[in-house]
Amino acid sequence: GSADSDTSPTDAWQLAVTCDDSAESVYAASIASVDATVPLGTVMACHKDALLAAETIAEAAVEQGVVTTTAIQPYRIAYVTERSAGVRGLGTARVLVPEPLPEAPVHGVVVTHGTAGLFDDCAPSKQLDLAEPFVPGMALPFAGNDMVVVAPDYAGLGNEGTQGYGDSLDTTHSALDALRATQGLFSAGTLTDS
């Protein structure tokens, strides 16, 4: 749904969760402390990173043949997901939000990565090198043009547990639950339903 005509376009963009966790605590969050009834896609930790200026985004994007129009506000989140064995776990992701905020609702886009390594420091959300075409570069055409992007690390990469990269069911859960988490990050009506 869209906002009422008396409502500012940015009213829909109110954060539905607190994003004052440290970056380290996003990766240290533990499923053991999460109630078993918490729905999949629930954000358990959120950190707001520094704004990436529109000029910085445009410069990185033009090297990839893409034109962008906005700055990007990055967040890092930990969210509840399901692992392939039916066991609950936590995944981490980077959420990229256009700035200035466009009129809601906007599309949410999931950008998934290929092989990124097995060590926790290889988690793409821990990196934000815009010259790297791997994840940030794939996200620029969308986040730099009024869409919200979530780039999941996949559960166990960068946080507790074992990465399930070779397990398509495990990584699919991570990607779908990352989008659910992104939808829950903002007030209802911010992202489209499709």
mmCIF file of C-alpha atoms in Angstrom:
data_model
loop_
_atom_site.group_PDB
_atom_site.id
_atom_site.type_symbol
_atom_site.label_atom_id
_atom_site.label_comp_id
_atom_site.label_asym_id
_atom_site.label_seq_id
_atom_site.Cartn_x
_atom_site.Cartn_y
_atom_site.Cartn_z
ATOM 1 C CA GLY A 1 0.000 0.000 0.000
ATOM 2 C CA SER A 2 1.051 3.608 -0.534
ATOM 3 C CA ALA A 3 1.124 6.414 1.996
ATOM 4 C CA ASP A 4 -1.819 8.813 2.405
ATOM 5 C CA SER A 5 -1.597 12.024 0.380
ATOM 6 C CA ASP A 6 -1.143 14.008 3.630
ATOM 7 C CA THR A 7 1.896 11.899 4.484
ATOM 8 C CA SER A 8 5.449 12.807 3.568
ATOM 9 C CA PRO A 9 7.200 10.326 1.214
ATOM 10 C CA THR A 10 9.732 9.679 3.962
ATOM 11 C CA ASP A 11 7.128 8.759 6.635
ATOM 12 C CA ALA A 12 6.983 5.201 5.262
ATOM 13 C CA TRP A 13 10.733 4.917 5.777
ATOM 14 C CA GLN A 14 10.637 4.827 9.570
ATOM 15 C CA LEU A 15 12.836 2.029 10.880
ATOM 16 C CA ALA A 16 10.757 -0.701 12.484
ATOM 17 C CA VAL A 17 13.803 -1.943 14.437
ATOM 18 C CA THR A 18 16.564 -0.226 16.356
ATOM 19 C CA CYS A 19 19.797 0.019 14.370
ATOM 20 C CA ASP A 20 22.207 1.036 17.085
ATOM 21 C CA ASP A 21 24.063 -2.270 17.451
ATOM 22 C CA SER A 22 27.800 -2.320 16.763
ATOM 23 C CA ALA A 23 28.946 -3.947 13.532
ATOM 24 C CA GLU A 24 30.704 -6.615 15.586
ATOM 25 C CA SER A 25 27.517 -7.498 17.468
ATOM 26 C CA VAL A 26 25.691 -8.172 14.189
ATOM 27 C CA TYR A 27 28.141 -11.022 13.505
ATOM 28 C CA ALA A 28 28.246 -12.155 17.147
ATOM 29 C CA ALA A 29 24.455 -12.569 17.466
ATOM 30 C CA SER A 30 23.528 -16.091 18.533
ATOM 31 C CA ILE A 31 20.477 -18.178 17.666
ATOM 32 C CA ALA A 32 20.641 -19.632 21.203
ATOM 33 C CA SER A 33 19.336 -16.303 22.541
ATOM 34 C CA VAL A 34 16.387 -16.183 20.111
ATOM 35 C CA ASP A 35 12.953 -17.418 21.188
ATOM 36 C CA ALA A 36 11.866 -20.402 19.069
ATOM 37 C CA THR A 37 8.595 -18.665 18.137
ATOM 38 C CA VAL A 38 10.291 -15.672 16.477
ATOM 39 C CA PRO A 39 9.308 -15.733 12.771
ATOM 40 C CA LEU A 40 11.821 -16.379 10.015
ATOM 41 C CA GLY A 41 13.196 -13.117 8.660
ATOM 42 C CA THR A 42 13.072 -11.308 12.000
ATOM 43 C CA VAL A 43 15.940 -8.835 12.390
ATOM 44 C CA MET A 44 17.892 -9.652 15.561
ATOM 45 C CA ALA A 45 20.691 -7.060 15.245
ATOM 46 C CA CYS A 46 21.145 -3.996 13.059
ATOM 47 C CA HIS A 47 24.035 -1.603 12.487
ATOM 48 C CA LYS A 48 23.854 1.609 10.444
ATOM 49 C CA ASP A 49 27.065 2.264 8.515
ATOM 50 C CA ALA A 50 28.253 5.638 7.205
ATOM 51 C CA LEU A 51 26.406 7.142 4.246
ATOM 52 C CA LEU A 52 28.048 6.574 0.852
ATOM 53 C CA ALA A 53 27.936 9.855 -1.070
ATOM 54 C CA ALA A 54 26.154 10.070 -4.415
ATOM 55 C CA GLU A 55 29.427 11.112 -6.076
ATOM 56 C CA THR A 56 31.199 8.037 -4.699
ATOM 57 C CA ILE A 57 28.411 5.756 -5.911
ATOM 58 C CA ALA A 58 28.303 7.421 -9.351
ATOM 59 C CA GLU A 59 32.087 7.145 -9.780
ATOM 60 C CA ALA A 60 32.098 3.438 -8.893
ATOM 61 C CA ALA A 61 29.053 2.745 -11.058
ATOM 62 C CA VAL A 62 30.335 4.530 -14.153
ATOM 63 C CA GLU A 63 33.370 2.217 -14.181
ATOM 64 C CA GLN A 64 30.841 -0.605 -14.609
ATOM 65 C CA GLY A 65 28.870 1.216 -17.284
ATOM 66 C CA VAL A 66 26.005 2.117 -14.936
ATOM 67 C CA VAL A 67 24.487 5.523 -14.233
ATOM 68 C CA THR A 68 23.249 6.107 -10.674
ATOM 69 C CA THR A 69 21.279 8.985 -9.196
ATOM 70 C CA THR A 70 21.436 8.615 -5.408
ATOM 71 C CA ALA A 71 23.643 8.203 -2.394
ATOM 72 C CA ILE A 72 23.351 4.918 -0.464
ATOM 73 C CA GLN A 73 22.737 4.336 3.228
ATOM 74 C CA PRO A 74 24.146 0.897 4.138
ATOM 75 C CA TYR A 75 22.989 -1.231 7.067
ATOM 76 C CA ARG A 76 24.209 -4.603 8.340
ATOM 77 C CA ILE A 77 21.687 -6.999 9.814
ATOM 78 C CA ALA A 78 21.507 -10.402 11.500
ATOM 79 C CA TYR A 79 18.210 -12.197 10.925
ATOM 80 C CA VAL A 80 16.513 -15.497 11.734
ATOM 81 C CA THR A 81 16.646 -18.064 8.951
ATOM 82 C CA GLU A 82 16.166 -21.779 8.461
ATOM 83 C CA ARG A 83 19.067 -24.028 7.659
ATOM 84 C CA SER A 84 18.566 -26.948 5.252
ATOM 85 C CA ALA A 85 18.222 -29.491 8.037
ATOM 86 C CA GLY A 86 15.156 -27.627 9.336
ATOM 87 C CA VAL A 87 17.191 -26.119 12.153
ATOM 88 C CA ARG A 88 16.905 -22.417 12.839
ATOM 89 C CA GLY A 89 19.990 -20.241 12.510
ATOM 90 C CA LEU A 90 21.054 -16.676 11.913
ATOM 91 C CA GLY A 91 22.143 -15.142 8.646
ATOM 92 C CA THR A 92 23.805 -11.789 8.073
ATOM 93 C CA ALA A 93 23.379 -9.359 5.205
ATOM 94 C CA ARG A 94 24.040 -5.856 3.988
ATOM 95 C CA VAL A 95 21.007 -3.698 3.166
ATOM 96 C CA LEU A 96 21.533 -0.742 0.820
ATOM 97 C CA VAL A 97 18.942 2.043 0.893
ATOM 98 C CA PRO A 98 18.821 4.935 -1.607
ATOM 99 C CA GLU A 99 19.299 8.431 -0.199
ATOM 100 C CA PRO A 100 17.413 10.723 -0.516
ATOM 101 C CA LEU A 101 14.564 8.390 0.242
ATOM 102 C CA PRO A 102 12.270 7.907 -2.751
ATOM 103 C CA GLU A 103 8.513 7.886 -2.479
ATOM 104 C CA ALA A 104 7.388 4.524 -1.112
ATOM 105 C CA PRO A 105 6.641 1.816 -1.954
ATOM 106 C CA VAL A 106 9.826 0.789 -3.762
ATOM 107 C CA HIS A 107 11.082 -2.564 -5.015
ATOM 108 C CA GLY A 108 13.323 -4.745 -2.897
ATOM 109 C CA VAL A 109 16.063 -6.623 -4.755
ATOM 110 C CA VAL A 110 18.089 -9.596 -3.502
ATOM 111 C CA VAL A 111 21.680 -9.705 -4.771
ATOM 112 C CA THR A 112 23.330 -13.048 -4.082
ATOM 113 C CA HIS A 113 27.009 -13.827 -4.415
ATOM 114 C CA GLY A 114 28.982 -16.673 -5.833
ATOM 115 C CA THR A 115 31.986 -18.210 -4.132
ATOM 116 C CA ALA A 116 33.412 -15.733 -1.657
ATOM 117 C CA GLY A 117 35.660 -17.895 0.529
ATOM 118 C CA LEU A 118 35.046 -19.916 3.657
ATOM 119 C CA PHE A 119 36.536 -17.743 6.413
ATOM 120 C CA ASP A 120 34.297 -15.393 8.395
ATOM 121 C CA ASP A 121 36.205 -12.359 7.117
ATOM 122 C CA CYS A 122 35.145 -13.327 3.578
ATOM 123 C CA ALA A 123 31.503 -12.427 4.288
ATOM 124 C CA PRO A 124 30.558 -9.850 1.644
ATOM 125 C CA SER A 125 28.665 -7.709 4.163
ATOM 126 C CA LYS A 126 31.956 -7.096 5.966
ATOM 127 C CA GLN A 127 33.325 -5.460 2.812
ATOM 128 C CA LEU A 128 32.114 -2.317 1.097
ATOM 129 C CA ASP A 129 34.668 -1.814 -1.645
ATOM 130 C CA LEU A 130 32.516 -0.267 -4.363
ATOM 131 C CA ALA A 131 35.151 -1.000 -6.981
ATOM 132 C CA GLU A 132 34.574 -4.700 -6.329
ATOM 133 C CA PRO A 133 32.010 -5.887 -8.888
ATOM 134 C CA PHE A 134 31.248 -9.010 -6.858
ATOM 135 C CA VAL A 135 28.504 -7.825 -4.476
ATOM 136 C CA PRO A 136 28.649 -4.041 -4.111
ATOM 137 C CA GLY A 137 29.053 -3.654 -7.854
ATOM 138 C CA MET A 138 26.097 -5.931 -8.598
ATOM 139 C CA ALA A 139 23.977 -3.871 -6.194
ATOM 140 C CA LEU A 140 24.835 -0.397 -7.563
ATOM 141 C CA PRO A 141 22.441 -0.365 -10.539
ATOM 142 C CA PHE A 142 19.559 -1.007 -8.150
ATOM 143 C CA ALA A 143 20.492 0.788 -4.916
ATOM 144 C CA GLY A 144 21.790 3.794 -6.839
ATOM 145 C CA ASN A 145 18.459 4.102 -8.643
ATOM 146 C CA ASP A 146 15.781 4.147 -5.941
ATOM 147 C CA MET A 147 15.550 0.449 -5.026
ATOM 148 C CA VAL A 148 16.405 -1.238 -1.744
ATOM 149 C CA VAL A 149 18.974 -4.032 -2.063
ATOM 150 C CA VAL A 150 19.741 -6.825 0.360
ATOM 151 C CA ALA A 151 22.906 -8.856 -0.158
ATOM 152 C CA PRO A 152 22.904 -11.907 2.146
ATOM 153 C CA ASP A 153 26.146 -13.524 3.257
ATOM 154 C CA TYR A 154 24.388 -16.898 3.677
ATOM 155 C CA ALA A 155 24.044 -18.349 7.155
ATOM 156 C CA GLY A 156 27.346 -19.392 8.697
ATOM 157 C CA LEU A 157 29.538 -17.107 6.562
ATOM 158 C CA GLY A 158 30.709 -14.327 8.848
ATOM 159 C CA ASN A 159 28.676 -15.499 11.817
ATOM 160 C CA GLU A 160 28.048 -18.595 13.946
ATOM 161 C CA GLY A 161 27.540 -21.954 12.312
ATOM 162 C CA THR A 162 28.927 -23.613 9.225
ATOM 163 C CA GLN A 163 28.421 -22.015 5.850
ATOM 164 C CA GLY A 164 25.994 -23.984 3.702
ATOM 165 C CA TYR A 165 27.229 -22.608 0.378
ATOM 166 C CA GLY A 166 27.154 -25.933 -1.478
ATOM 167 C CA ASP A 167 23.651 -26.631 -0.144
ATOM 168 C CA SER A 168 21.125 -24.892 -2.416
ATOM 169 C CA LEU A 169 18.260 -25.262 0.066
ATOM 170 C CA ASP A 170 20.320 -23.647 2.833
ATOM 171 C CA THR A 171 21.385 -20.690 0.682
ATOM 172 C CA THR A 172 17.850 -20.266 -0.672
ATOM 173 C CA HIS A 173 16.513 -19.953 2.879
ATOM 174 C CA SER A 174 19.202 -17.347 3.608
ATOM 175 C CA ALA A 175 18.241 -15.295 0.545
ATOM 176 C CA LEU A 176 14.461 -15.445 1.050
ATOM 177 C CA ASP A 177 14.692 -14.733 4.773
ATOM 178 C CA ALA A 178 17.047 -11.806 4.049
ATOM 179 C CA LEU A 179 14.324 -10.237 1.912
ATOM 180 C CA ARG A 180 11.766 -10.856 4.673
ATOM 181 C CA ALA A 181 14.161 -9.193 7.123
ATOM 182 C CA THR A 182 14.558 -6.210 4.801
ATOM 183 C CA GLN A 183 10.785 -5.861 4.504
ATOM 184 C CA GLY A 184 10.599 -5.926 8.321
ATOM 185 C CA LEU A 185 13.385 -3.382 8.698
ATOM 186 C CA PHE A 186 11.053 -0.541 7.678
ATOM 187 C CA SER A 187 7.454 0.298 8.442
ATOM 188 C CA ALA A 188 4.700 -1.428 6.453
ATOM 189 C CA GLY A 189 4.251 -0.120 2.936
ATOM 190 C CA THR A 190 7.866 0.881 2.373
ATOM 191 C CA LEU A 191 8.659 -2.019 0.041
ATOM 192 C CA THR A 192 6.345 -3.440 -2.596
ATOM 193 C CA ASP A 193 4.778 -6.841 -2.010
ATOM 194 C CA SER A 194 6.192 -8.220 -5.264
#
